[in-house]
Tab-separated table of C-alpha atoms and ligand atoms in Angstrom:
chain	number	residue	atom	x	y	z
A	19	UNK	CA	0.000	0.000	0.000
A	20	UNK	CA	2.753	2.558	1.081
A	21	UNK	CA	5.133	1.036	-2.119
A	22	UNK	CA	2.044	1.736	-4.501
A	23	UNK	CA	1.438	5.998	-2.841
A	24	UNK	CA	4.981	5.738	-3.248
A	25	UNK	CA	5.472	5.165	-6.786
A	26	UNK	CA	2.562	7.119	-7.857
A	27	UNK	CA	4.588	10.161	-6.619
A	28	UNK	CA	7.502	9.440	-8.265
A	29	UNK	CA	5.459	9.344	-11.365
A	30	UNK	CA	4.229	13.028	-10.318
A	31	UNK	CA	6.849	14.120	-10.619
A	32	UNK	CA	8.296	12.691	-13.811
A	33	UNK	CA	5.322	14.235	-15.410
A	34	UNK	CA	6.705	17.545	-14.103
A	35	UNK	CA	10.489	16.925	-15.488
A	36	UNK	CA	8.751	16.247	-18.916
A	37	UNK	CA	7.194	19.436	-19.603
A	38	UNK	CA	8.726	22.430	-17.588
A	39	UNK	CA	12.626	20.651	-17.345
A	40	UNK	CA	12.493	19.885	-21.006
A	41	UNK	CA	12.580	24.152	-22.154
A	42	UNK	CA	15.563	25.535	-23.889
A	43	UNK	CA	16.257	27.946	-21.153
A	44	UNK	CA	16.694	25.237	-18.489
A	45	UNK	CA	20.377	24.207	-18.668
A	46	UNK	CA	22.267	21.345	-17.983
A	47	UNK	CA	23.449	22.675	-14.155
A	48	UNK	CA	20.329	24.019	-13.557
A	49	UNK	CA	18.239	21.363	-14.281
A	50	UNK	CA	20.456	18.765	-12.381
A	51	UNK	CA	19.825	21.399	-9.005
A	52	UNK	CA	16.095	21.533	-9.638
A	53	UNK	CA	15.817	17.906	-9.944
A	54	UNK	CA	17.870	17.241	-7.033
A	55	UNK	CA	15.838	19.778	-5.149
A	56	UNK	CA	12.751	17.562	-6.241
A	57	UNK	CA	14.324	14.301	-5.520
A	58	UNK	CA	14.856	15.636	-1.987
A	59	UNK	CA	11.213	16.948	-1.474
A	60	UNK	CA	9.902	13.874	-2.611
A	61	UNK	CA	12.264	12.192	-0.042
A	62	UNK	CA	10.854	14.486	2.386
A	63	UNK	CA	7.177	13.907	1.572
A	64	UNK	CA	7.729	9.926	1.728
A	65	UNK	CA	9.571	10.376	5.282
A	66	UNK	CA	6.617	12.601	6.766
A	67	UNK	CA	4.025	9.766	5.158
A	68	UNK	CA	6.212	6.626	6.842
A	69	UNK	CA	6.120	8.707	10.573
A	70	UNK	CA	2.837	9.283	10.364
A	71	UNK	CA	1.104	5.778	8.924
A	72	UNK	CA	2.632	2.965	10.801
A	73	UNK	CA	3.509	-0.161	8.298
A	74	UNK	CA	0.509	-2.136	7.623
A	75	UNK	CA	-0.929	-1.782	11.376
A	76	UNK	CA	1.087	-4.219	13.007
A	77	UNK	CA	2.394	-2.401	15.369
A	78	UNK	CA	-0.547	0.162	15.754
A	79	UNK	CA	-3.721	0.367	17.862
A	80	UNK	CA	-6.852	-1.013	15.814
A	81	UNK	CA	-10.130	0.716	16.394
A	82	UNK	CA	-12.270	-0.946	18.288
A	83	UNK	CA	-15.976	-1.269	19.454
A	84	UNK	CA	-17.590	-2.557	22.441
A	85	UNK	CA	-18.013	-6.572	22.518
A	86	UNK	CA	-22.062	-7.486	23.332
A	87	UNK	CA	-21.235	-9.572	26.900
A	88	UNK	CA	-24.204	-11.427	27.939
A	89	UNK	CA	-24.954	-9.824	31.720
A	90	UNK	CA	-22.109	-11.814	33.629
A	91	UNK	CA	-20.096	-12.830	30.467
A	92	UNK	CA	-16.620	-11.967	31.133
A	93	UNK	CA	-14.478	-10.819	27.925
A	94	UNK	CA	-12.525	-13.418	26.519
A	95	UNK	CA	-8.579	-12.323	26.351
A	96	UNK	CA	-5.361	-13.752	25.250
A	97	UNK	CA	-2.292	-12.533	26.436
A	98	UNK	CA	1.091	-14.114	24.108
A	99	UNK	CA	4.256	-13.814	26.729
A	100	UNK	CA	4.162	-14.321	30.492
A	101	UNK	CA	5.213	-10.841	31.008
A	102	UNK	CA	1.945	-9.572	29.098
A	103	UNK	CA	0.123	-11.757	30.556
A	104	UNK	CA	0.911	-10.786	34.250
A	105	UNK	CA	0.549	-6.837	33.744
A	106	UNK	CA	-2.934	-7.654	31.294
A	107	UNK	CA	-3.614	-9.612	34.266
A	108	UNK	CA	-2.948	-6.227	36.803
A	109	UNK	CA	-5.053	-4.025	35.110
A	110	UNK	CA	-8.056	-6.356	33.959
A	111	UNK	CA	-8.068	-8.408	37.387
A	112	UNK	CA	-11.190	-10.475	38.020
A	113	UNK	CA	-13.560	-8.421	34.929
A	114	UNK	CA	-11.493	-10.842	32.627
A	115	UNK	CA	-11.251	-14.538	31.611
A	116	UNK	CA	-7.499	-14.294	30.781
A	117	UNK	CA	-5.296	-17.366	28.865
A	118	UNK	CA	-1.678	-16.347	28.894
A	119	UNK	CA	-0.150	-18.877	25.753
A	120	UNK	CA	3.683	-19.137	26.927
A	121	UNK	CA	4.569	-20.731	30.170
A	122	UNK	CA	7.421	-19.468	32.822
A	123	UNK	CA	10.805	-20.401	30.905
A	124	UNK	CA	9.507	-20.002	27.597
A	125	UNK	CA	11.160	-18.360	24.635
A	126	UNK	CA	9.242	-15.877	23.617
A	127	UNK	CA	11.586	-15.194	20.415
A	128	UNK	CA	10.807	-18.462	19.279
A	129	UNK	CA	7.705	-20.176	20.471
A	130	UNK	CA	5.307	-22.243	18.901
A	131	UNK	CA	1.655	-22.433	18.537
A	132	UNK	CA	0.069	-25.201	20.355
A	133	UNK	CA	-3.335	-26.619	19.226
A	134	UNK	CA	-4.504	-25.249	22.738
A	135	UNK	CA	-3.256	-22.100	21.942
A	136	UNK	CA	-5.040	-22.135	18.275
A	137	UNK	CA	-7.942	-22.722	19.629
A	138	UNK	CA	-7.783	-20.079	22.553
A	139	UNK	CA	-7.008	-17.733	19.696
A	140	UNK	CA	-10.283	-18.330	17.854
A	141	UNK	CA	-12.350	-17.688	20.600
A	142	UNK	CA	-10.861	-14.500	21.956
A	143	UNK	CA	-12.664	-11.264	22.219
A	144	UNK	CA	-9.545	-9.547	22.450
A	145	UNK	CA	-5.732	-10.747	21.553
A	146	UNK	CA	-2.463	-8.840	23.650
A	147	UNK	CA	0.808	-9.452	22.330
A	148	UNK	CA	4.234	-7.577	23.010
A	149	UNK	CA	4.595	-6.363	19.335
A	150	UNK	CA	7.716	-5.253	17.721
A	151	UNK	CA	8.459	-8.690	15.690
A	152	UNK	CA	8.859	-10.082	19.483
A	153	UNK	CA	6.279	-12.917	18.898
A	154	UNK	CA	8.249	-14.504	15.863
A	155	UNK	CA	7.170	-18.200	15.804
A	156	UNK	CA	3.445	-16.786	16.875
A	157	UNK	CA	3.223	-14.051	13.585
A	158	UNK	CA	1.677	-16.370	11.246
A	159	UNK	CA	-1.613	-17.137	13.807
A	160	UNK	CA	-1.726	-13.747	14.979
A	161	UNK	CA	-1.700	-12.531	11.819
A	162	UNK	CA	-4.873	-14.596	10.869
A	163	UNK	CA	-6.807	-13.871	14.188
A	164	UNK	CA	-6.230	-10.106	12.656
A	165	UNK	CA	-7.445	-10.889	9.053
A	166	UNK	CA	-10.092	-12.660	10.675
A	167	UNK	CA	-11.401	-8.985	12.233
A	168	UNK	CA	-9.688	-10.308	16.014
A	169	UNK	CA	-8.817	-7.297	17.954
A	170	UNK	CA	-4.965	-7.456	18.083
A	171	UNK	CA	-3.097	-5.358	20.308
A	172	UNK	CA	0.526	-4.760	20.307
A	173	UNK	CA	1.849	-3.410	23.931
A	174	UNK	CA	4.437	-1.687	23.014
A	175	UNK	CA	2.719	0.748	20.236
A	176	UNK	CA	3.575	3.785	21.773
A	177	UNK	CA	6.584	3.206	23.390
A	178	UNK	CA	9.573	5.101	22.349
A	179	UNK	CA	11.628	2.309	19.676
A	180	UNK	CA	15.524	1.736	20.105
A	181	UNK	CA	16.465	0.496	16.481
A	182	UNK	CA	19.565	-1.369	15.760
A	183	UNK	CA	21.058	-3.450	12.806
A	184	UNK	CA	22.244	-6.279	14.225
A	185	UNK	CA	26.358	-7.397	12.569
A	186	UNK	CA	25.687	-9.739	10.125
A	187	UNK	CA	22.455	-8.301	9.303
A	188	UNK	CA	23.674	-5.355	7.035
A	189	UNK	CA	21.633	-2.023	6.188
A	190	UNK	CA	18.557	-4.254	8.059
A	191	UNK	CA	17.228	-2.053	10.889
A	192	UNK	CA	14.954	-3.606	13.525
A	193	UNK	CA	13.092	-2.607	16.001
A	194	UNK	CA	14.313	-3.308	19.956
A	195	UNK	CA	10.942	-5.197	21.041
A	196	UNK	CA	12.642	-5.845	25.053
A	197	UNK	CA	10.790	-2.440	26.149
A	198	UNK	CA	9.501	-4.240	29.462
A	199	UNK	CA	13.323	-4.043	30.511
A	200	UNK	CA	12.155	-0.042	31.514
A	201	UNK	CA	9.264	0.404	33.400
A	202	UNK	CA	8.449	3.346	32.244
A	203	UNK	CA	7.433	1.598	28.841
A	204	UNK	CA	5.288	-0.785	30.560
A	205	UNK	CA	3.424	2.165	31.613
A	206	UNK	CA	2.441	2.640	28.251
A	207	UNK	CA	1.767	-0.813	27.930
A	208	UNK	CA	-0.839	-0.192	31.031
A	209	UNK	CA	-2.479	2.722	28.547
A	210	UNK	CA	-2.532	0.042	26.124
A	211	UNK	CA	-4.378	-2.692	28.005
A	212	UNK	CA	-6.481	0.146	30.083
A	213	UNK	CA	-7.700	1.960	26.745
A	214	UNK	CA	-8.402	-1.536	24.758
A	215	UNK	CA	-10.292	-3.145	27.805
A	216	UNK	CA	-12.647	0.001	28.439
A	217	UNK	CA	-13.681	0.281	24.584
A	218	UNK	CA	-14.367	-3.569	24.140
A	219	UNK	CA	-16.234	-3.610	27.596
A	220	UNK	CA	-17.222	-0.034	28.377
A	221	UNK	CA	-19.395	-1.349	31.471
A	222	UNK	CA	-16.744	-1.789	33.713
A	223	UNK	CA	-14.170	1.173	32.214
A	224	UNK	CA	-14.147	2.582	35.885
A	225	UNK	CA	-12.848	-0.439	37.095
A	226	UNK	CA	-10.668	-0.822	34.401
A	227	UNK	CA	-9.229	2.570	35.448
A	228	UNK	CA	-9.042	2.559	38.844
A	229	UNK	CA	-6.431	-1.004	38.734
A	230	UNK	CA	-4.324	0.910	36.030
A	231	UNK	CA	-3.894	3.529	37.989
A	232	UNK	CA	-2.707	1.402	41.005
A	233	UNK	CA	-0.580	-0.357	38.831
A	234	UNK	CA	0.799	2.388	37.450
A	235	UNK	CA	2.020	3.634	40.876
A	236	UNK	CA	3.415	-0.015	41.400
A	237	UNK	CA	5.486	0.514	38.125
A	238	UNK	CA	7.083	4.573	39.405
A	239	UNK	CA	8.375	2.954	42.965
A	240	UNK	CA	9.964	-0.049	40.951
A	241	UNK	CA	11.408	2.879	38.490
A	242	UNK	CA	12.743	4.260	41.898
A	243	UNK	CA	14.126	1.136	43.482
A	244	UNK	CA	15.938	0.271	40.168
A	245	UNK	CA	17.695	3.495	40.421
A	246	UNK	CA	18.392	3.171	44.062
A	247	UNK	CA	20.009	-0.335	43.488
A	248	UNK	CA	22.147	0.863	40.474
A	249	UNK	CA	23.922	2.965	42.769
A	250	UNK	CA	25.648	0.580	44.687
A	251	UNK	CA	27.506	-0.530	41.462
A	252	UNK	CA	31.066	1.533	40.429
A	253	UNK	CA	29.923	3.775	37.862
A	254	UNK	CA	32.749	2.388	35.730
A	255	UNK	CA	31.061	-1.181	36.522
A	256	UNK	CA	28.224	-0.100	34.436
A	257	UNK	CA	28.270	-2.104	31.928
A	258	UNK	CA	26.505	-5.603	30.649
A	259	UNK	CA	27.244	-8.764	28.185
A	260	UNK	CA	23.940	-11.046	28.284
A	261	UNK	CA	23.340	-13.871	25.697
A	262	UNK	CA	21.355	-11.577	23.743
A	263	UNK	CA	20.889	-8.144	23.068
A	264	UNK	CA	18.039	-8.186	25.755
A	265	UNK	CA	18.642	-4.850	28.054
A	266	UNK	CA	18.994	-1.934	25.527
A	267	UNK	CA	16.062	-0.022	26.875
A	268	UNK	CA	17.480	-0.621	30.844
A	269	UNK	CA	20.854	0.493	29.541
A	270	UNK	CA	19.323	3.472	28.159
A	271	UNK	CA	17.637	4.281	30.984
A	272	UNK	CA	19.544	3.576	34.311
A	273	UNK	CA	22.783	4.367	32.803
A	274	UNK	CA	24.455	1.158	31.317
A	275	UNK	CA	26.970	0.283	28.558
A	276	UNK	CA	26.234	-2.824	26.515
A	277	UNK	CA	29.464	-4.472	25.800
A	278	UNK	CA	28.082	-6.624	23.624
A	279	UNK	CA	26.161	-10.389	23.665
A	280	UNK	CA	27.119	-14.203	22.356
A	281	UNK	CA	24.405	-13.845	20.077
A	282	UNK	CA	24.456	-10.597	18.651
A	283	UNK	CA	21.276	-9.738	17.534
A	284	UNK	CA	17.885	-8.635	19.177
A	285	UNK	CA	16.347	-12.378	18.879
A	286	UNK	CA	17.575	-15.347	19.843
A	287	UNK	CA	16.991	-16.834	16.815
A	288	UNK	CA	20.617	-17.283	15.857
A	289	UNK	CA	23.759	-18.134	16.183
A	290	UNK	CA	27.104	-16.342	16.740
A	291	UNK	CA	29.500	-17.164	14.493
A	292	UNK	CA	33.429	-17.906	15.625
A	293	UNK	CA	34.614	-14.324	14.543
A	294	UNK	CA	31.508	-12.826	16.736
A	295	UNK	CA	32.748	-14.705	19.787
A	296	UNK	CA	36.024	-14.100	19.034
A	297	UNK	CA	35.409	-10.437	18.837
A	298	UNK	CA	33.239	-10.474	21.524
A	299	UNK	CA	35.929	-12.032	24.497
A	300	UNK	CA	38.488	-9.789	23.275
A	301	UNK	CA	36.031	-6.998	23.888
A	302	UNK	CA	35.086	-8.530	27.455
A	303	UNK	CA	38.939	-8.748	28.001
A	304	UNK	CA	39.748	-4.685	27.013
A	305	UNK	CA	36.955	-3.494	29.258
A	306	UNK	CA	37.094	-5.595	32.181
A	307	UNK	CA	33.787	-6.407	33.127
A	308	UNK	CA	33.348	-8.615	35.953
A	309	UNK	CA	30.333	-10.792	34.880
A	310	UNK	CA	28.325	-11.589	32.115
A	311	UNK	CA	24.557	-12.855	32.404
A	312	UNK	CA	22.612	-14.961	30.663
A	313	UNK	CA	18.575	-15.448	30.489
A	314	UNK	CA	16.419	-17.508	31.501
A	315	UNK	CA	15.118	-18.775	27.982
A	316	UNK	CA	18.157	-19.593	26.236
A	317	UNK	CA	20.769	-22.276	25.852
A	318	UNK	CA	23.623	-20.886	28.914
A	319	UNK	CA	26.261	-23.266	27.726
A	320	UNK	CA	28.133	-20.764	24.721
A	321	UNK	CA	27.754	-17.866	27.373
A	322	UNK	CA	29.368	-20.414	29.964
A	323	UNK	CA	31.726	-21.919	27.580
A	324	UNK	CA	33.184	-17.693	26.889
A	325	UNK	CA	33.044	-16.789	30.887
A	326	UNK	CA	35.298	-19.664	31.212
A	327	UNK	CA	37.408	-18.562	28.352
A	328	UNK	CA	38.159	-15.234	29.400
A	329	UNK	CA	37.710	-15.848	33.367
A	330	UNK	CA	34.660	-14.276	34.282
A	331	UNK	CA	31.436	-15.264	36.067
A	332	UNK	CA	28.229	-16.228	35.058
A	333	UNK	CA	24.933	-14.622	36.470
A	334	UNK	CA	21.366	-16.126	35.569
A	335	UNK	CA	18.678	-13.329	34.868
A	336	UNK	CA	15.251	-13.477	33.587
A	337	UNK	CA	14.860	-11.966	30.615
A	338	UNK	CA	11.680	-13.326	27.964
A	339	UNK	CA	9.907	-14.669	30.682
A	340	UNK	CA	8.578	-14.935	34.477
A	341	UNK	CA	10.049	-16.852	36.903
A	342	UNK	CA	8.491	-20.418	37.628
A	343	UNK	CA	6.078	-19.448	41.101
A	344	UNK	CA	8.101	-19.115	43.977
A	345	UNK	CA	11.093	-17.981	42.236
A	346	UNK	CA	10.404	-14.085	43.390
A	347	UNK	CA	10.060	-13.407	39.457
A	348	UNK	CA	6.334	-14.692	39.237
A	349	UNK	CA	5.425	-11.597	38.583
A	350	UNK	CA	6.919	-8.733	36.216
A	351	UNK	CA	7.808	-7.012	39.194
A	352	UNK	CA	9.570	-9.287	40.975
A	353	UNK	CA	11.103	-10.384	37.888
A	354	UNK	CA	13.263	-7.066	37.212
A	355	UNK	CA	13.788	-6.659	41.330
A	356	UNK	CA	15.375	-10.088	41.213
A	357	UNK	CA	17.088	-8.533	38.006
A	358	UNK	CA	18.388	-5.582	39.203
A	359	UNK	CA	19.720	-7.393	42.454
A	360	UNK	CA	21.566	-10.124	40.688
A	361	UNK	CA	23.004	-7.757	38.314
A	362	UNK	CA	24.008	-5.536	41.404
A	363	UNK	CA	25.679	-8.570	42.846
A	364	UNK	CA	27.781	-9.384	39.317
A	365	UNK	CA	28.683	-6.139	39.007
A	366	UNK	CA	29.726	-4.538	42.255
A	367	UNK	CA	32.328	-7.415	43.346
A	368	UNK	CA	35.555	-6.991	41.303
B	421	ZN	ZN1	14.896	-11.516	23.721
């Protein structure tokens, strides 16, 4: 759709060159600078249409209209992550009948589709899912609930996108899609889920309301004790390897440098290559870091295989998904406290 508005400009303006470029009086330097100048308007006029439309929805809001509940029908919602699910879960509390697809310790970069989650899917009056390409191994199903005139909404829209192109992945830009990773995002994510559950179910919008809100306050005071705790670590400690490039958005925010991770990409659906690791434990060796960390969803054993190599320790973190219940990181909470301590703990000791 955008290709096609695209091109018909272009065309626009060929039109133009043919009949005013093509005088006598025009001559060759002066007709290069005016079609440069038009070259770089039309540039212009394509950048101000890709800001403002976002690429075929995906990652936008859809509109959306109140769902006819029968009196004590509870709306029907499907969260895709554990980490959705549990702040969906905050702000639509016991008003909802919630299915959350991925289990603690599930990939979120790479999960599957069950038949149980298919059929979850169909039925839901409302589908929440992180966004940002996160989902990969869940696009295609989403994708259909969408076509299928399913409510989909992606958490993140919103939220403030780091963009990187991953080595190995040249002139490719991708979105970051770890924005839990600062709080302040999953605010956003609470406007999300607050604004989609009050227009699909209008009834109970107070309520609705009244849980983001509290939520919302829950998020600012773990804002606060994540800065609290990340001043107990040397400033020139600051700094992380993980397995993957996981904690852009907390580096960003409480004041971190990324070194660098074994797999070097935003997903963790790939594989470093000898060169990358190569690269990577010279790196670890020039700037001294103390610890590396690796999540809770992946393979450790490269990232313990290179802290052996180059004599540094290994700290666990959680990082696609919740903790299993009674680890502390049931919830999303207690997931990036029990972050933020262990990564205190790696870092601080030299
Ligand atoms: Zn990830």
């Amino acid at each position: 759709m955008y290709r096609g508005r695209h091109s018909r400009r272009w065309s626009l303006y060929d039109r133009v060159g043919d009949t005013a470029l093509s005088r006598n009086w025009v001559g060759p330097v002066r007709r290069s600078l005016i079609w440069a100048f038009m070259v770089v308007f039309a540039l212009w006029i394509a950048g101000c249409a890709a800001r403002s439309t976002p690429v075929a929805g995906e990652d936008a809001i859809p509109t959306l209209t109140p769902v006819a509940l029968e009196p004590g029908q509870k709306l029907r919602v499907v969260a895709s992550t554990s980490i959705v699910g549990d702040v969906v879960a905050n702000v639509g509390g016991n008003l909802i009948d919630l299915t959350v697809l991925m289990e603690p310790g599930q990939d979120p970069h790479s999960y599957e589709p069950t038949a149980k989650d298919i059929a979850a899917i169909s039925k839901a009056h409302v589908i929440f899912i992180n966004g940002l390409s996160l989902e990969e191994g869940l696009e295609r199903t989403i994708r259909a609930a969408a076509d299928r005139g399913q409510p989909v909404i992606p958490v993140s829209a919103g939220v403030h996108v780091r963009e990187l192109t991953p080595p190995g992945e040249r002139g490719k830009s991708r979105p970051d899609p770890h924005t839990w990773f600062d709080p302040n995002n999953v605010i956003v994510w609470v406007d999300n889920i607050e604004h989609a559950l009050s227009a699909l179910d209008p009834n109970h919008a107070a309520d609705y309301a009244a849980q983001a809100d509290a939520y919302r306050q829950k998020l600012r005071d773990l804002d606060a004790y994540i800065r609290e705790q990340v001043e107990r670590i040397p400033p020139e400690h600051r700094k992380l390897v993980t397995d993957h490039l996981a904690f852009g958005y907390f580096a960003d925010r409480y004041g971190f440098d990324v070194i660098g991770a074994v797999i070097p990409g935003f997903s963790t659906v790939a594989e470093p290559s000898a060169s990358d690791l190569a690269k990577l434990s010279a790196q670890i060796r020039e700037v001294g870091v103390p610890a590396i960390f690796v999540g809770n969803t992946t393979n450790p054993h490269m990232t313990e295989v290179l802290a052996k190599e180059v004599g540094v320790r290994v700290f666990s973190l959680y990082t696609g998904s919740l903790g299993k219940p009674g680890s502390g990181a049931e919830t999303y909470i207690g997931m990036m406290k029990t972050d933020v301590d262990t990564i205190v703990k790696g870092l601080s000791s030299s």
